[in-house]
PDB file of C-alpha atoms in Angstrom:
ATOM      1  CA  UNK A 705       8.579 -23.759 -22.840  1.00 51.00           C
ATOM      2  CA  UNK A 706       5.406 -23.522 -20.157  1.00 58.00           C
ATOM      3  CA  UNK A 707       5.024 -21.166 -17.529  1.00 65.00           C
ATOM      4  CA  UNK A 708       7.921 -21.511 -14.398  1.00 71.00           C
ATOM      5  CA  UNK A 709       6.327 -22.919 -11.529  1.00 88.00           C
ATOM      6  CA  UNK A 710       6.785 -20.997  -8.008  1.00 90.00           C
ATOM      7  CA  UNK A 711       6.611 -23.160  -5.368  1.00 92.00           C
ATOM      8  CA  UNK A 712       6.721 -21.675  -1.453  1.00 92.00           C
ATOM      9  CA  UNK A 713       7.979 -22.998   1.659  1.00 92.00           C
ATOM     10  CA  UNK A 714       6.872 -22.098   5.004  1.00 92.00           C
ATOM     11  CA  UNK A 715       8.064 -23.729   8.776  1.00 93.00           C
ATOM     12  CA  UNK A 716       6.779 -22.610  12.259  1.00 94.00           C
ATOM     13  CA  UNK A 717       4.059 -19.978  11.827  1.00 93.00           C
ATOM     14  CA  UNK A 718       2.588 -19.113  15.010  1.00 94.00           C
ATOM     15  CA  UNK A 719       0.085 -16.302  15.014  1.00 92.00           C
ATOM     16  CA  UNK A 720      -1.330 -14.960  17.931  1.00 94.00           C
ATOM     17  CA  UNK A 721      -3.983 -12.667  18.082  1.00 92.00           C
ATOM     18  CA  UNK A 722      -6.041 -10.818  21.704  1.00 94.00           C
ATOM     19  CA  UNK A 723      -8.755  -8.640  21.292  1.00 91.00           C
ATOM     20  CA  UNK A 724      -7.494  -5.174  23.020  1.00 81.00           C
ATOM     21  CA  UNK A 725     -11.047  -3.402  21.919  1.00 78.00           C
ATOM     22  CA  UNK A 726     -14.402  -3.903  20.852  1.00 80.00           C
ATOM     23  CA  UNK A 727     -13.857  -5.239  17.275  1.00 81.00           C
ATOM     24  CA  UNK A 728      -9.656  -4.811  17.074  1.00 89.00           C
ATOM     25  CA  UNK A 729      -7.388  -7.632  17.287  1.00 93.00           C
ATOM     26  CA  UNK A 730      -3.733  -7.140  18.092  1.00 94.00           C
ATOM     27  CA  UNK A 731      -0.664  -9.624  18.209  1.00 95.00           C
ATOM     28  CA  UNK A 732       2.288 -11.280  16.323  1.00 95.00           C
ATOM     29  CA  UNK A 733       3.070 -13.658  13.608  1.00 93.00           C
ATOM     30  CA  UNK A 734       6.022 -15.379  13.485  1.00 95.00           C
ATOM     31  CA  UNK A 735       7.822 -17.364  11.389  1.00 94.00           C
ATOM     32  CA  UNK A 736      10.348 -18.955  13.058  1.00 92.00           C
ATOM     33  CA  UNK A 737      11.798 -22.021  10.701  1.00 91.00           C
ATOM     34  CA  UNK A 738      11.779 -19.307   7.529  1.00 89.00           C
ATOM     35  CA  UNK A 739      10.127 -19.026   4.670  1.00 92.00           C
ATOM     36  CA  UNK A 740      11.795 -19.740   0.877  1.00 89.00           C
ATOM     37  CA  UNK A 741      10.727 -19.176  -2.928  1.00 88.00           C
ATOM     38  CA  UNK A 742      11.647 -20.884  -5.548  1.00 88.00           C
ATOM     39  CA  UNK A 743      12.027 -21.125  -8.736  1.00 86.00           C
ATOM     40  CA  UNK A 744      14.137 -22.981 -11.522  1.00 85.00           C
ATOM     41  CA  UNK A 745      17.626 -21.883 -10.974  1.00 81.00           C
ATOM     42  CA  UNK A 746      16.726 -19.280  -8.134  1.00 82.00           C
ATOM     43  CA  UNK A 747      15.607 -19.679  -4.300  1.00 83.00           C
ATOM     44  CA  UNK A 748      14.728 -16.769  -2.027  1.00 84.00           C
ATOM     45  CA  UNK A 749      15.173 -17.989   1.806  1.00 87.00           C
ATOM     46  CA  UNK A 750      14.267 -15.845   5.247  1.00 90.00           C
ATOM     47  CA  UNK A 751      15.576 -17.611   7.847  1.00 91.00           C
ATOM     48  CA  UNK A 752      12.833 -15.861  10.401  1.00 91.00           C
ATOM     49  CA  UNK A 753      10.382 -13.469   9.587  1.00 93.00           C
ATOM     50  CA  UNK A 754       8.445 -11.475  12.512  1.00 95.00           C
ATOM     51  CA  UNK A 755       5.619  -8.830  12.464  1.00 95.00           C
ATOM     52  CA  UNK A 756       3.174  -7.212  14.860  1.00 95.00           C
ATOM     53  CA  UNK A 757      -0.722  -7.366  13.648  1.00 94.00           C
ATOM     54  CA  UNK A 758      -3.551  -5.635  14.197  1.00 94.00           C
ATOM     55  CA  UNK A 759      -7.014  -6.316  13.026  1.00 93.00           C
ATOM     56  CA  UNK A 760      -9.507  -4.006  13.185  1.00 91.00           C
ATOM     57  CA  UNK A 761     -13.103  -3.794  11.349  1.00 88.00           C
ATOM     58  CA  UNK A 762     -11.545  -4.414   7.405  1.00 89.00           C
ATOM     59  CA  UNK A 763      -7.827  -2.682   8.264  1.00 93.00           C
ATOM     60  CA  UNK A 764      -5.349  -4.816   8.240  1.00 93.00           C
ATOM     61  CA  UNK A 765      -1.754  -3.847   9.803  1.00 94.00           C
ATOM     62  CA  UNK A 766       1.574  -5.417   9.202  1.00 93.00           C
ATOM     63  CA  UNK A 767       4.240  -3.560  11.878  1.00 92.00           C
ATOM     64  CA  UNK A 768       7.683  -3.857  12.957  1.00 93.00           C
ATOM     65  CA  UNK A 769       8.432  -6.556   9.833  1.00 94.00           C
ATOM     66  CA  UNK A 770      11.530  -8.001  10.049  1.00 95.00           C
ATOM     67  CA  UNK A 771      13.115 -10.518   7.569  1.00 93.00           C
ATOM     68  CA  UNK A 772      16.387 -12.087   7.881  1.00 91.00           C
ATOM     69  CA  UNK A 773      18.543 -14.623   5.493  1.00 88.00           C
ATOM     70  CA  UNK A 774      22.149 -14.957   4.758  1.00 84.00           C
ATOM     71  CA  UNK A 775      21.790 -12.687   1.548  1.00 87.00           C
ATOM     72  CA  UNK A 776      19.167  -9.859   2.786  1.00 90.00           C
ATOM     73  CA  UNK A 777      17.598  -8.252   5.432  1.00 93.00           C
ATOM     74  CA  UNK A 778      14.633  -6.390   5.155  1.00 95.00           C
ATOM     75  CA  UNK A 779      12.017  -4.518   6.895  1.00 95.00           C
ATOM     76  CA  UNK A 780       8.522  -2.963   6.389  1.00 96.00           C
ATOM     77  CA  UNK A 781       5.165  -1.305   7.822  1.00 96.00           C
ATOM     78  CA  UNK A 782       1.979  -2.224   6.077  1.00 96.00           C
ATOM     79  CA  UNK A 783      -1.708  -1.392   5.948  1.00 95.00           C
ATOM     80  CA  UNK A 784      -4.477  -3.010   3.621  1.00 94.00           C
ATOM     81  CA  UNK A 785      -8.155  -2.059   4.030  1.00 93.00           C
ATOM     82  CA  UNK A 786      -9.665  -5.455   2.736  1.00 90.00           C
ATOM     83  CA  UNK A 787     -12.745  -4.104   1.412  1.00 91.00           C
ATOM     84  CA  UNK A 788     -11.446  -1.290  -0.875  1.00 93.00           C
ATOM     85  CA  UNK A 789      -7.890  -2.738  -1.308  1.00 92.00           C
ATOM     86  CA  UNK A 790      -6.437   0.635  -0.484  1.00 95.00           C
ATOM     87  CA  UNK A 791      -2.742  -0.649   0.310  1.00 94.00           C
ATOM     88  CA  UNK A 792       0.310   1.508   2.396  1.00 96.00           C
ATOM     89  CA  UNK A 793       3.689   0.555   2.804  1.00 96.00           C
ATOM     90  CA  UNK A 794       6.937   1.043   3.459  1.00 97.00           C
ATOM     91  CA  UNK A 795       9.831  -0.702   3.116  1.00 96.00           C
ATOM     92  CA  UNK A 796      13.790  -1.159   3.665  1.00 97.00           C
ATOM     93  CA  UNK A 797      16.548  -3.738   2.534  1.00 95.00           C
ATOM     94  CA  UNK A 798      19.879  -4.307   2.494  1.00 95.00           C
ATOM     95  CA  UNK A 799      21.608  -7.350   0.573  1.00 91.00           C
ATOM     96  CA  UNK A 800      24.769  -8.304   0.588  1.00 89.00           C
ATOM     97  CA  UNK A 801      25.942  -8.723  -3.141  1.00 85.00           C
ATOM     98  CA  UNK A 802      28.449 -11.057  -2.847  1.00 81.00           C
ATOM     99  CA  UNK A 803      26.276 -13.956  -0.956  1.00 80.00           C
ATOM    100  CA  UNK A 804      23.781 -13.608  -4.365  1.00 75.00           C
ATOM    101  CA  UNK A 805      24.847 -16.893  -5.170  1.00 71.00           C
ATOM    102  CA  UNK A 806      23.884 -19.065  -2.495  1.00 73.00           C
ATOM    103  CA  UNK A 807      19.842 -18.947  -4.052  1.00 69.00           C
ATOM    104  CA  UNK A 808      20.918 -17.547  -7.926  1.00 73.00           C
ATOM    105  CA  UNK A 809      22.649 -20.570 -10.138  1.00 73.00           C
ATOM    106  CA  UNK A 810      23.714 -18.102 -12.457  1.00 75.00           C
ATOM    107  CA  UNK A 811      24.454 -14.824 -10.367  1.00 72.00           C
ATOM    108  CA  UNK A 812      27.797 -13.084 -11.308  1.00 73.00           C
ATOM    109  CA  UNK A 813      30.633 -13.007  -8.943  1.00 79.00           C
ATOM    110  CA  UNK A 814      30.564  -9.372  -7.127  1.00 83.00           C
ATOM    111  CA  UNK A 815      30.696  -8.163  -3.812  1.00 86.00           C
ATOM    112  CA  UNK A 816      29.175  -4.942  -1.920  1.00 89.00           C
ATOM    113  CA  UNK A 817      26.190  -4.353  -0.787  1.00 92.00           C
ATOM    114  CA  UNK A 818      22.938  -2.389  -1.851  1.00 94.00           C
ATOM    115  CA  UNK A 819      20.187  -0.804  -0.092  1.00 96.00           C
ATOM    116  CA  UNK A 820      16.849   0.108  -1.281  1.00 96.00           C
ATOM    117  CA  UNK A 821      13.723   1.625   0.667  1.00 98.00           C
ATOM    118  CA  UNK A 822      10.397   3.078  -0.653  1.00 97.00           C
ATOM    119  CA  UNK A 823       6.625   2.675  -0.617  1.00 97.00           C
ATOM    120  CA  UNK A 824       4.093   0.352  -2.104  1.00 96.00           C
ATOM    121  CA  UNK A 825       0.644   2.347  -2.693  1.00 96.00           C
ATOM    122  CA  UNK A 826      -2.435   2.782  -4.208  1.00 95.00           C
ATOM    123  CA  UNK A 827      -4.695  -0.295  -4.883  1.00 94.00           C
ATOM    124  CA  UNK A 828      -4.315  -3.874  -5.131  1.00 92.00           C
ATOM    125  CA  UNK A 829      -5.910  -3.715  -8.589  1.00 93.00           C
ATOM    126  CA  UNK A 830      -3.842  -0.575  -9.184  1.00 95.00           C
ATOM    127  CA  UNK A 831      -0.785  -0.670  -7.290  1.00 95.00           C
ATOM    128  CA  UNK A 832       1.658   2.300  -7.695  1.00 97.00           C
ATOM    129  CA  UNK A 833       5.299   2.216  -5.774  1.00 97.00           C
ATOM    130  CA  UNK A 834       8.500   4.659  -5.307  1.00 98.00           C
ATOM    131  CA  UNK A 835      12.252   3.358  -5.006  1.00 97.00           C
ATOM    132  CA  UNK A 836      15.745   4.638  -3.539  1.00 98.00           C
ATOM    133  CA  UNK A 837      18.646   2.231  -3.761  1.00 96.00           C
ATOM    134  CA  UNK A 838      22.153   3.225  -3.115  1.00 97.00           C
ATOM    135  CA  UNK A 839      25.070   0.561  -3.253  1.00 94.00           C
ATOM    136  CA  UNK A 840      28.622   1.432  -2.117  1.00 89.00           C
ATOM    137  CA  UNK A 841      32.374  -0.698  -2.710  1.00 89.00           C
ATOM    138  CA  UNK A 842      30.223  -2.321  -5.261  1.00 88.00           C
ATOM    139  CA  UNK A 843      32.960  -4.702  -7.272  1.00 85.00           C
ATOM    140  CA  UNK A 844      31.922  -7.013 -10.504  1.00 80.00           C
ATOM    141  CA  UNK A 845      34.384  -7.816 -13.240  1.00 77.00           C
ATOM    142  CA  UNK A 846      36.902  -5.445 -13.988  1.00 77.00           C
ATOM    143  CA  UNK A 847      34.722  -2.853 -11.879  1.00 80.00           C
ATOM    144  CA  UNK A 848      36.930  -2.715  -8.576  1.00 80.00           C
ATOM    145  CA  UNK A 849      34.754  -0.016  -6.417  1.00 87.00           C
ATOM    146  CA  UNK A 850      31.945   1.262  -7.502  1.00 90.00           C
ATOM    147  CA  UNK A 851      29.202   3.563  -6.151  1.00 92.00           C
ATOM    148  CA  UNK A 852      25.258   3.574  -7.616  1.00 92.00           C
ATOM    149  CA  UNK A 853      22.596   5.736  -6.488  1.00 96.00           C
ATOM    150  CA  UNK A 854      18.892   5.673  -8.089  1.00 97.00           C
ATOM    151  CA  UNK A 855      15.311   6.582  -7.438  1.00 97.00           C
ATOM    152  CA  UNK A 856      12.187   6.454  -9.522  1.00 97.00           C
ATOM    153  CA  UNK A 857       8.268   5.317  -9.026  1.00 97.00           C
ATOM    154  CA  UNK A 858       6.834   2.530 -10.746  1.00 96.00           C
ATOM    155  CA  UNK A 859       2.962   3.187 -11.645  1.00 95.00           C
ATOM    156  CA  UNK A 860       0.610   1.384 -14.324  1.00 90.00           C
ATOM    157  CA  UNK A 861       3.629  -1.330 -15.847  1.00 90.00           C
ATOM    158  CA  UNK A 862       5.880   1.634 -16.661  1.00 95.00           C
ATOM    159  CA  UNK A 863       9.225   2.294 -14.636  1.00 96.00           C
ATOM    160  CA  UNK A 864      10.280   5.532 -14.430  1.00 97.00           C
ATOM    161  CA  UNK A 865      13.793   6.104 -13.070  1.00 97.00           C
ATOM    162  CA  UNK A 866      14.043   9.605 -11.913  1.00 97.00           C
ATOM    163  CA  UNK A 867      17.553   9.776 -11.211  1.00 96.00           C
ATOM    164  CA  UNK A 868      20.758   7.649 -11.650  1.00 94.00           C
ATOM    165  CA  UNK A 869      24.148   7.951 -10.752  1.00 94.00           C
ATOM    166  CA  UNK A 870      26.959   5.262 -11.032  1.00 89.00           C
ATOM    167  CA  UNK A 871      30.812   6.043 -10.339  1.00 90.00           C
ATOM    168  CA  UNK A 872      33.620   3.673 -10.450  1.00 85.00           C
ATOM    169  CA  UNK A 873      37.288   2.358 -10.711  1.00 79.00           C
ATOM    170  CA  UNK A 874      37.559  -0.288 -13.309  1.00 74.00           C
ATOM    171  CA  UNK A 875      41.122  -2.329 -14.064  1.00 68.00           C
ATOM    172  CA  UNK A 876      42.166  -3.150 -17.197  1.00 63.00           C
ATOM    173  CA  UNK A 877      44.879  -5.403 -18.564  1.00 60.00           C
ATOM    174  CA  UNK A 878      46.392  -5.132 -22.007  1.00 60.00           C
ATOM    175  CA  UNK A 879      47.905  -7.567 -23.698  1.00 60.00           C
ATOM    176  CA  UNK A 880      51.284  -6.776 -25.473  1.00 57.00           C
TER     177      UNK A 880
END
């Protein structure tokens, strides 16, 4: 087997961009007929994706990001100095487990939702990132409510997963 191809769809970007001060741009990008990703046997689709922008010398500024699809919403705040790749953001989500199936062929049946938020840091070249998700009436299988907290950092390929926690109610059937 090759390499998966990746193949990304955009519809209705509109950027607009005033200069406010000598050498800063500020505006919006929008994009208003979504945005998916996909892959064989998965697809990722926004349905509209919005940010404010700001431009100034080599900073580059990603506000107010919103993302919204079916499955997910999501949020961030983003600066990238171009010239030294010096990257800082921060990020929110929620998805709603049980829609996972509308992009995933082979997603399990489950319900509940999860939330995650963090930061994306250090370098392009070197990129270093922390994590908090927390998922509540989480259901999959036998599991009937379940609750999952986690955090870590991810730095240099290695995941490190600082804390954990997972309670639930599971139902099981014998046979007699």
């Amino acid at each position: 087997g090759g390499a998966a191809s990746t193949m990304v769809t955009m519809r209705g970007l509109s950027l607009a961009l005033a200069g406010d001060a000598p050498a800063r741009l500020r505006g919006e990008v929008v994009v208003s007929g979504g945005v998916s990703v996909q892959q064989p046997g998965v697809s990722i689709r926004f349905d509209r994706i919005r940010a404010d922008v700001s431009l100034a010398g080599s900073s580059l500024a990603l506000t107010s990001i919103r993302m919204d699809s079916p499955v997910a919403t999501a949020g961030a705040a983003a600066t990238l100095d171009v010239s030294s790749g010096e990257l800082d953001v921060e990020y929110d989500a929620r998805v709603d487990v049980g829609h996972l199936g509308q992009g995933w062929a082979d997603a399990p049946s489950a319900a509940g939702a999860i939330e995650a938020s963090g930061t994306l840091g250090g370098t392009l070249d070197h990129p270093t990132a922390t994590f908090m998700v927390r998922g509540e009436r989480l259901r999959w299988r036998e599991v009937t409510d379940a609750t999952l907290s986690a955090s870590g950092r991810w730095s240099g390929g290695v995941l490190i997963v600082d804390r954990w926690n997972l309670r639930g109610y599971a139902r099981w059937f014998l046979a007699a």
